[in-house]
């Protein structure tokens, strides 16, 4: 089954997906991460999407479906935490049509006041080697610019610069917010307060997911 993680860029849904995958064995699948991998490896998809991603724009629904289908497994007993998809109602409908072992059982919305999102994203630093996230104020690395885990170089994602972040937040408001109503109408939406300690949020989300089994 699929558990969809929805939330504005910077709401911490990616962090939650990786904590829950580590602690409870769920499969975390981030479409943003998959696309960044394509870009890094310069695949035909990567070459097509590089520019739009750097601008903070949205990649086409067709490409997203290709990426998603290549990544989804076919195990019936697997719980997949889907982070970053769907980002518009059309994608939500496409996902709903997959059905079978990919039934969407739950949508978790990570709720955070708009004013916190900008500073969370512009202050984010990411390890260029292992992908670990840091934040210059709330989660600094021990040595400035160096990853605590693998000593890789920390970088600022091209789409985490302020102007790009504003574009991403606008796109979220216009296209992704309606997805929240879509899942509310299906009766499978859970709202989670994302302005709290990450460990507490993870425990709350894990409890919600466990109730599904
Ligand atoms: P993320 O890591 O989720 O912030 O995604 C990074 C970027 O990947 C986004 O700004 C989009 O350019 C692209 N992307 C990821 N998921 C989607 C999606 N479901 N639809 C369209 N574009 C996406």
GROMACS .gro file of C-alpha atoms in nm, residues 3-8 11 13 82-87 106-111 172 176-181 183-184 189-190 192:
model
   32
    3UNK     CA    1   0.104   0.634   0.220
    4UNK     CA    2   0.124   0.973   0.053
    5UNK     CA    3   0.320   1.250   0.229
    6UNK     CA    4   0.193   1.596   0.138
    7UNK     CA    5   0.328   1.927   0.258
    8UNK     CA    6   0.490   2.244   0.135
   11UNK     CA    7   0.762   2.108   0.583
   13UNK     CA    8   0.815   1.540   0.488
   82UNK     CA    9   0.558   0.848  -0.119
   83UNK     CA   10   0.721   1.188  -0.073
   84UNK     CA   11   0.673   1.455  -0.339
   85UNK     CA   12   0.404   1.283  -0.545
   86UNK     CA   13   0.124   1.369  -0.618
   87UNK     CA   14   0.188   1.738  -0.656
  106UNK     CA   15  -0.358   0.724   0.369
  107UNK     CA   16  -0.246   1.079   0.298
  108UNK     CA   17  -0.050   1.257   0.570
  109UNK     CA   18  -0.038   1.635   0.546
  110UNK     CA   19   0.257   1.800   0.726
  111UNK     CA   20   0.122   2.134   0.837
  172UNK     CA   21   0.263   2.449  -0.393
  176UNK     CA   22  -0.055   2.095  -0.450
  177UNK     CA   23  -0.292   2.249  -0.192
  178UNK     CA   24  -0.595   2.118  -0.389
  179UNK     CA   25  -0.452   1.766  -0.345
  180UNK     CA   26  -0.517   1.803   0.028
  181UNK     CA   27  -0.889   1.854  -0.040
  183UNK     CA   28  -0.771   1.323  -0.012
  184UNK     CA   29  -0.996   1.488   0.249
  189UNK     CA   30  -0.646   1.254   0.511
  190UNK     CA   31  -0.460   1.299   0.843
  192UNK     CA   32   0.003   1.646   1.143
   0.00000   0.00000   0.00000
